[in-house]
mmCIF file of C-alpha atoms in Angstrom:
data_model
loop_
_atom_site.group_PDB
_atom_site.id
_atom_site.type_symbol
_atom_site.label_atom_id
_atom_site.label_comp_id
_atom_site.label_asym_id
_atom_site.label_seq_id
_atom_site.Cartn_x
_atom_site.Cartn_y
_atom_site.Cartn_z
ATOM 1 C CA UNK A 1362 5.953 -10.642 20.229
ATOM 2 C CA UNK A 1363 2.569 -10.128 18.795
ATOM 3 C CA UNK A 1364 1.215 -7.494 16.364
ATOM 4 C CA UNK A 1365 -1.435 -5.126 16.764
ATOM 5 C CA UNK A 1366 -4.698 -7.337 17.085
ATOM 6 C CA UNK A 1367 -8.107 -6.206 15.896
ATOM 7 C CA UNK A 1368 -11.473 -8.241 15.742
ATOM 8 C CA UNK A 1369 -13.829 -8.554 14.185
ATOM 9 C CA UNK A 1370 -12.012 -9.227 11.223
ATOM 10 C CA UNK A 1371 -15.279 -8.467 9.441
ATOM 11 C CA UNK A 1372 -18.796 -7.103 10.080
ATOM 12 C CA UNK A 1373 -21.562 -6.746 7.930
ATOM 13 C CA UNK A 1374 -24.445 -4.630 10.127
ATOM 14 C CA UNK A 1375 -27.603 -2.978 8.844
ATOM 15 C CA UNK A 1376 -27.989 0.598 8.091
ATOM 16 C CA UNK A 1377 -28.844 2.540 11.704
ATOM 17 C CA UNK A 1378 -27.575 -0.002 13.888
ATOM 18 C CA UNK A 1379 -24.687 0.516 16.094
ATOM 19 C CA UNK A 1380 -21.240 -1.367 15.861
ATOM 20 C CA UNK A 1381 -17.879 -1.557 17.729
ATOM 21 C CA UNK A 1382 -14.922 -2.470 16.692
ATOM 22 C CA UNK A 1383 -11.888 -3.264 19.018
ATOM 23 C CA UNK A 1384 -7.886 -2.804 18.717
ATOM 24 C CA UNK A 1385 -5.199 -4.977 20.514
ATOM 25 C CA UNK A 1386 -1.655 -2.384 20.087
ATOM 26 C CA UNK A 1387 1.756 -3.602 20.767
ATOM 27 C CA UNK A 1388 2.594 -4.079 24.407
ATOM 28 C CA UNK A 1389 4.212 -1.091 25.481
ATOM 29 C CA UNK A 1390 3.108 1.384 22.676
ATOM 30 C CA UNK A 1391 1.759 4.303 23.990
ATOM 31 C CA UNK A 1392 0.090 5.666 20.709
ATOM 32 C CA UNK A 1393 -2.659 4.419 19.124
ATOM 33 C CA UNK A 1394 -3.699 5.271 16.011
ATOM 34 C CA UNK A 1395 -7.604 5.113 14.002
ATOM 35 C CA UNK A 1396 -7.393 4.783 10.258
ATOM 36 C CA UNK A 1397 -10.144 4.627 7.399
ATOM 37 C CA UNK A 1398 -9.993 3.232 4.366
ATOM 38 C CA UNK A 1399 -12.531 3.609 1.441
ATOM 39 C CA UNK A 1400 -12.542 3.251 -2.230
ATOM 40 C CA UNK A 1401 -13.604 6.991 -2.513
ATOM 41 C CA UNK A 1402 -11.179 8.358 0.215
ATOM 42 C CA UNK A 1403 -8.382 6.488 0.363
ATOM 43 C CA UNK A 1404 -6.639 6.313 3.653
ATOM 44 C CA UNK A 1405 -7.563 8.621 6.112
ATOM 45 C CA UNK A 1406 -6.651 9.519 9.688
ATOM 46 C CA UNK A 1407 -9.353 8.803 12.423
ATOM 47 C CA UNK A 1408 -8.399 9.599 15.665
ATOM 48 C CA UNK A 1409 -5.620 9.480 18.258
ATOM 49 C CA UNK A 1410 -4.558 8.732 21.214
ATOM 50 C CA UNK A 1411 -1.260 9.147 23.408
ATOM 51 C CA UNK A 1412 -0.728 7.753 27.401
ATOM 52 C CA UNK A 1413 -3.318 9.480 29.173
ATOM 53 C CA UNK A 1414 -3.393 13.003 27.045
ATOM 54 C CA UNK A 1415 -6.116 14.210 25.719
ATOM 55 C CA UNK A 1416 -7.444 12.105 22.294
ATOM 56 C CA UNK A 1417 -6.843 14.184 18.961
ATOM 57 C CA UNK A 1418 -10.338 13.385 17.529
ATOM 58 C CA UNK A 1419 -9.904 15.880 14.283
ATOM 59 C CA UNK A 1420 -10.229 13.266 12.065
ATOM 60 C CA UNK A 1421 -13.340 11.910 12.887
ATOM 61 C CA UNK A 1422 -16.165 12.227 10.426
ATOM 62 C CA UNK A 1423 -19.222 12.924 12.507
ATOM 63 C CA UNK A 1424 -20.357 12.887 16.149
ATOM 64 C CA UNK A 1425 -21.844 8.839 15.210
ATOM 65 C CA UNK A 1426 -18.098 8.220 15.284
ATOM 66 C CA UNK A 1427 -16.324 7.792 19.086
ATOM 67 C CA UNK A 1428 -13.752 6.119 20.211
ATOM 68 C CA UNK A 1429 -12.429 5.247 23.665
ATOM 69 C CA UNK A 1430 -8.949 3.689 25.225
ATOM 70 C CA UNK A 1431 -9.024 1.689 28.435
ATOM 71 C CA UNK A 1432 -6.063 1.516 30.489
ATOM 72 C CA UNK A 1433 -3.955 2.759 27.661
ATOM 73 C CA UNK A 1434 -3.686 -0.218 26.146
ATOM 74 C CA UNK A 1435 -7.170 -1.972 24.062
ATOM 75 C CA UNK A 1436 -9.156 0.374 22.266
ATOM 76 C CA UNK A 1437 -12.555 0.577 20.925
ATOM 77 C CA UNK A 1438 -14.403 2.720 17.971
ATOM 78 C CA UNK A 1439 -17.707 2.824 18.066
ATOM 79 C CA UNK A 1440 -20.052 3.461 15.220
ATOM 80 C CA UNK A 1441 -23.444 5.050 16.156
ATOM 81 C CA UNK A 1442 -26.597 4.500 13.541
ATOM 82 C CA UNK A 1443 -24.382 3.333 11.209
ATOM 83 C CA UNK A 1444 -25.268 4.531 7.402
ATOM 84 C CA UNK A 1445 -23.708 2.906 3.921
ATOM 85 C CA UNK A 1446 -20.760 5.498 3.385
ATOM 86 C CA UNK A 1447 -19.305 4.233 6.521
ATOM 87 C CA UNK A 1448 -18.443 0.832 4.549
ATOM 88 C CA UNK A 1449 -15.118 1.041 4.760
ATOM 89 C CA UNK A 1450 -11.764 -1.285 6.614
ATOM 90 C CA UNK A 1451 -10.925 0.114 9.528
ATOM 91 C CA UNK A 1452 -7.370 -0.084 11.166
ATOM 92 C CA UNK A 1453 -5.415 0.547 13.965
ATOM 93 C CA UNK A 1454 -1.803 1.289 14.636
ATOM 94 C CA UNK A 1455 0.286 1.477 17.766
ATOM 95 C CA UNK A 1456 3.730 2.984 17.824
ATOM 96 C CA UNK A 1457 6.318 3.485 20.520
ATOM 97 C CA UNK A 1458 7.060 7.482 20.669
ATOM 98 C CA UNK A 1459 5.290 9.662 19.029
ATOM 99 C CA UNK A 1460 6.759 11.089 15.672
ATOM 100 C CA UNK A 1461 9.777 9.056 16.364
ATOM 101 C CA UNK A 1462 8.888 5.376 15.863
ATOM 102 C CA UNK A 1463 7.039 3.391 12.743
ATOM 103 C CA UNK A 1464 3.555 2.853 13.196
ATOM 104 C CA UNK A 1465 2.402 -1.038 13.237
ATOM 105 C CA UNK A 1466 -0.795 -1.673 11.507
ATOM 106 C CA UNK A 1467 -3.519 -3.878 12.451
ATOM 107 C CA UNK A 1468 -4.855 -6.292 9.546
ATOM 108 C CA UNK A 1469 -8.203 -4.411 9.895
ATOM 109 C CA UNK A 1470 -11.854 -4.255 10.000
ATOM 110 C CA UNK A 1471 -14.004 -4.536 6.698
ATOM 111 C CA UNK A 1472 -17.453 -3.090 7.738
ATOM 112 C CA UNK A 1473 -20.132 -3.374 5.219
ATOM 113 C CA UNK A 1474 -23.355 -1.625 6.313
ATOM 114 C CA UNK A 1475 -25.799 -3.076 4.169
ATOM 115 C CA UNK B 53 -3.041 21.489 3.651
ATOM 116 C CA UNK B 54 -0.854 18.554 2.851
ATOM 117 C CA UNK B 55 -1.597 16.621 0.013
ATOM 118 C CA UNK B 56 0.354 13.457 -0.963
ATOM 119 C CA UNK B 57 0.205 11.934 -4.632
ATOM 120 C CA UNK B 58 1.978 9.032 -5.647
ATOM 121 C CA UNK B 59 2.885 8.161 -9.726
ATOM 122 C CA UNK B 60 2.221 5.852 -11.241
ATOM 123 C CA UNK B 61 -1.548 4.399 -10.422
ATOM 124 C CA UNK B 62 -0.018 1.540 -11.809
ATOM 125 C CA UNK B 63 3.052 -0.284 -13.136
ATOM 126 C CA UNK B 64 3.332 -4.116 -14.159
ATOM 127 C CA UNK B 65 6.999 -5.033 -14.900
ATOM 128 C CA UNK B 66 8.738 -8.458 -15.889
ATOM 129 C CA UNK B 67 10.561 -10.342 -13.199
ATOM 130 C CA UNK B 68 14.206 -9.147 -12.367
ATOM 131 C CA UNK B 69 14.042 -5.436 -13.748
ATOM 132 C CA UNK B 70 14.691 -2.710 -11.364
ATOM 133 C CA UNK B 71 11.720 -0.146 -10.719
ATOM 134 C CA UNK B 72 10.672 3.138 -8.862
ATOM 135 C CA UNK B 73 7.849 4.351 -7.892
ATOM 136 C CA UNK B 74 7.391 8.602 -6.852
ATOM 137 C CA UNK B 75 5.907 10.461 -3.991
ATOM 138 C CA UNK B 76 5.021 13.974 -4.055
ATOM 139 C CA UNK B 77 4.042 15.992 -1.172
ATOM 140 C CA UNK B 78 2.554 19.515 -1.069
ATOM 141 C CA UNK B 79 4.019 21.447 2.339
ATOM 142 C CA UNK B 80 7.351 20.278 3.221
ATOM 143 C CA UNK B 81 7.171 20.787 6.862
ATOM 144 C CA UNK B 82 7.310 16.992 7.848
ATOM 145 C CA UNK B 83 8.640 14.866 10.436
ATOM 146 C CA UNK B 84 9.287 11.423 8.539
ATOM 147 C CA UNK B 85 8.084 9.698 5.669
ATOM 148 C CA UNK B 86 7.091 5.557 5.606
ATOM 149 C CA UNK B 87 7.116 3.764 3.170
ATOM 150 C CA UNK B 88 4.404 0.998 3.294
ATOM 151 C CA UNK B 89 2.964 -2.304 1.664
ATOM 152 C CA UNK B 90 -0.217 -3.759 1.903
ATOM 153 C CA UNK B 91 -1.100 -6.948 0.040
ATOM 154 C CA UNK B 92 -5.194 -7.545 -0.759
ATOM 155 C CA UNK B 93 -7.339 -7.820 2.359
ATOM 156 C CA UNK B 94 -4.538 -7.373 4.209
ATOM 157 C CA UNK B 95 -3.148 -4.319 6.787
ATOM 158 C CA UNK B 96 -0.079 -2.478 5.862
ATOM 159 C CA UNK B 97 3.163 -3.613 6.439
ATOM 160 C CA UNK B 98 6.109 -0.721 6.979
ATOM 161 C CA UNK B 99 9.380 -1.154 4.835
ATOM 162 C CA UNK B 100 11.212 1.972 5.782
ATOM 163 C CA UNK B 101 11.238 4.895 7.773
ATOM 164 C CA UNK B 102 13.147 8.119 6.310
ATOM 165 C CA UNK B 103 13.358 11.060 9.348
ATOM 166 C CA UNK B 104 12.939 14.567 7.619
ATOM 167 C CA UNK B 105 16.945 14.882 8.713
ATOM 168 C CA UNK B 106 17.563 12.060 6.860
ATOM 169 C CA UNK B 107 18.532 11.314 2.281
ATOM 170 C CA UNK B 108 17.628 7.664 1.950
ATOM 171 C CA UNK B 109 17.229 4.375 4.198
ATOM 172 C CA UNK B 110 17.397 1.023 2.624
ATOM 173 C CA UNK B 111 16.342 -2.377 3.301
ATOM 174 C CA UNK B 112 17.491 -5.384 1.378
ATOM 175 C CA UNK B 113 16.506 -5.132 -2.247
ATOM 176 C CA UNK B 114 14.573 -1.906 -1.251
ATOM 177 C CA UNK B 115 15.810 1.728 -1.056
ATOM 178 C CA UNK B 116 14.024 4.661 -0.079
ATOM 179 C CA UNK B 117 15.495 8.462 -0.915
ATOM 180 C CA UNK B 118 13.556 11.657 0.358
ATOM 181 C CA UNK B 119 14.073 15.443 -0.997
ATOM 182 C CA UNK B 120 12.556 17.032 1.428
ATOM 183 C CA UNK B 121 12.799 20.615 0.098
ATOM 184 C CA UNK B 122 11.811 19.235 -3.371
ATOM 185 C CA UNK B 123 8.735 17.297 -1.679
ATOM 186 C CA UNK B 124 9.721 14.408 -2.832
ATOM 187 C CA UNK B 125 10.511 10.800 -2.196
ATOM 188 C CA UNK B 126 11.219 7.823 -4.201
ATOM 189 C CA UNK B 127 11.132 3.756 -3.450
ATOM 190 C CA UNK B 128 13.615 1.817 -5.770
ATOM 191 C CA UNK B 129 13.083 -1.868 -6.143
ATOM 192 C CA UNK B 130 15.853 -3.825 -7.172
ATOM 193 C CA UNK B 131 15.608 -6.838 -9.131
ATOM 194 C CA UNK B 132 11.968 -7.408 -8.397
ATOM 195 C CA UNK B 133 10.303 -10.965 -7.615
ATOM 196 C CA UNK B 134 6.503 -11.556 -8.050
ATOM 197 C CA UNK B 135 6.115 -11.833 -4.805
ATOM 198 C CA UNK B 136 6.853 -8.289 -4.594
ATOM 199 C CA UNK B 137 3.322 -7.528 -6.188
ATOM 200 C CA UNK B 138 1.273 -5.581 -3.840
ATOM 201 C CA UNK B 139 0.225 -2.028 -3.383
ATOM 202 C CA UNK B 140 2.895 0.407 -2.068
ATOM 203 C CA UNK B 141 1.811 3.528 0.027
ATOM 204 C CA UNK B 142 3.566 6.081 0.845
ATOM 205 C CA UNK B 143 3.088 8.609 4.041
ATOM 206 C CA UNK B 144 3.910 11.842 6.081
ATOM 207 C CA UNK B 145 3.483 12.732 9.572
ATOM 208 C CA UNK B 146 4.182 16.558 10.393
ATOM 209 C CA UNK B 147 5.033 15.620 14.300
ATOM 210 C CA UNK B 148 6.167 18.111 16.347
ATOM 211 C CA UNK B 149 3.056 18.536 18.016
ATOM 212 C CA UNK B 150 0.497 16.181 19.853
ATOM 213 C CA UNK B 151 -0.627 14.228 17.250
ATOM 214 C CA UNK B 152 2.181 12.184 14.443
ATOM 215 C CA UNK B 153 -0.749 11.378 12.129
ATOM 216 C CA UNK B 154 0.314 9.863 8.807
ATOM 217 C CA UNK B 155 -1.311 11.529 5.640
ATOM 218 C CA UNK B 156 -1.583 8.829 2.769
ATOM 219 C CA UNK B 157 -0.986 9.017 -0.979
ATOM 220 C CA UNK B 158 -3.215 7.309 -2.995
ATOM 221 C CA UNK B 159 -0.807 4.227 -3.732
ATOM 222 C CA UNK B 160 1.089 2.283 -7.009
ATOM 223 C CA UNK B 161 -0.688 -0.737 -7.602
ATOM 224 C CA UNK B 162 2.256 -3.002 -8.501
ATOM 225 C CA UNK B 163 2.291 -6.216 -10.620
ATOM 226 C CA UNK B 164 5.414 -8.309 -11.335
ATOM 227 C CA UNK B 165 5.015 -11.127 -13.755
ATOM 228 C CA UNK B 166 6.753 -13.953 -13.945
#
């Protein structure tokens, strides 16, 4: 079956514009996962979501940064007046049960905000 | 708060030797650790899965061993192959709550030359 799925592969915006970015998960996983990854920060946990819980959105760097999940199945982050330091690839991962099951990454977003 | 650090940055190794590469985490309250590789521009691909319950899991050439009251987890490589070459990341989700977040070391950049 297919992997997680996420377009655009890459984006390249200019500073204070807005951008979305879109995740595919595995057919049947129920959590979906937001990562960041920068040169300065590594890799670092964005936001989460489970069936139809509640999101966990502690990892989310500022209120520019939301994210929604329709159906429980595509998802979409959106980036609000985007500004340099949120250059960065972006990826998603689904998994099965939560805590129990291997989260599949997405090949991820490269956003450059120029 | 959990911190993950992986040793070395770096290693470059001849063809056919056997290596390992070290994890360290800070609070050993975790649900599972995942080993992962990610090749350049590319997502991350898991290799193996260790439950906190759980010494080692192995995968072909690849075995993984976790000390969990040590904070601690190693990857051994046997008899690598260039195509091995890639950066390997290791991870740990606390679980037992709402959210199985994965918390990221910083990654061994690994080079195997032919």
């Amino acid at each position: 079956g297919a992997g997680v799925s996420q377009s655009p592969s890459n984006k390249v915006t200019e500073k204070g514009k807005d951008v979305e970015l879109r995740c595919d998960p595995i057919s049947g996983h129920t959590a979906l996962y937001w990562y960041r990854q920068s040169l300065g920060q590594g890799l670092e946990f964005l936001i989460y979501f489970q069936g139809n819980s509640a999101p966990d959105k502690s990892g989310l760097p500022s209120d520019r940064f939301s994210a929604e999940r329709t159906g429980g199945s595509v998802s979409t982050l959106t980036i609000q007046r985007t500004q340099q330091e949120d250059s960065a690839v972006y990826l998603c991962a689904s998994s099965s049960l939560t805590g129990l099951e291997t989260q599949y990454f997405g090949p991820g977003t490269r956003l450059l905000v120029l | 708060k959990q911190e993950v650090t992986q040793i070395p940055a770096a290693l470059s190794v001849p063809e056919g030797e056997n290596l390992v590469l070290n994890c360290s985490f800070t609070d050993s309250a975790i649900y599972n650790l995942q080993w992962f590789r990610q090749d350049p521009g590319k997502g991350l691909t898991s290799l193996l899965l260790i439950q906190s319950s759980q010494r080692e899991q192995t995968s072909g050439r690849l075995n993984a061993s976790l000390d969990k009251s040590s904070g601690r987890s190693t990857l051994y490589i046997a008899a690598s192959q260039p195509g091995d070459s890639a950066t390997y990341l290791c991870a740990v989700s606390r679980g037992g709550g709402a959210t199985n977040k994965l918390i990221f070391g910083t990654g061994t950049l690994l080079a195997v030359q032919p």
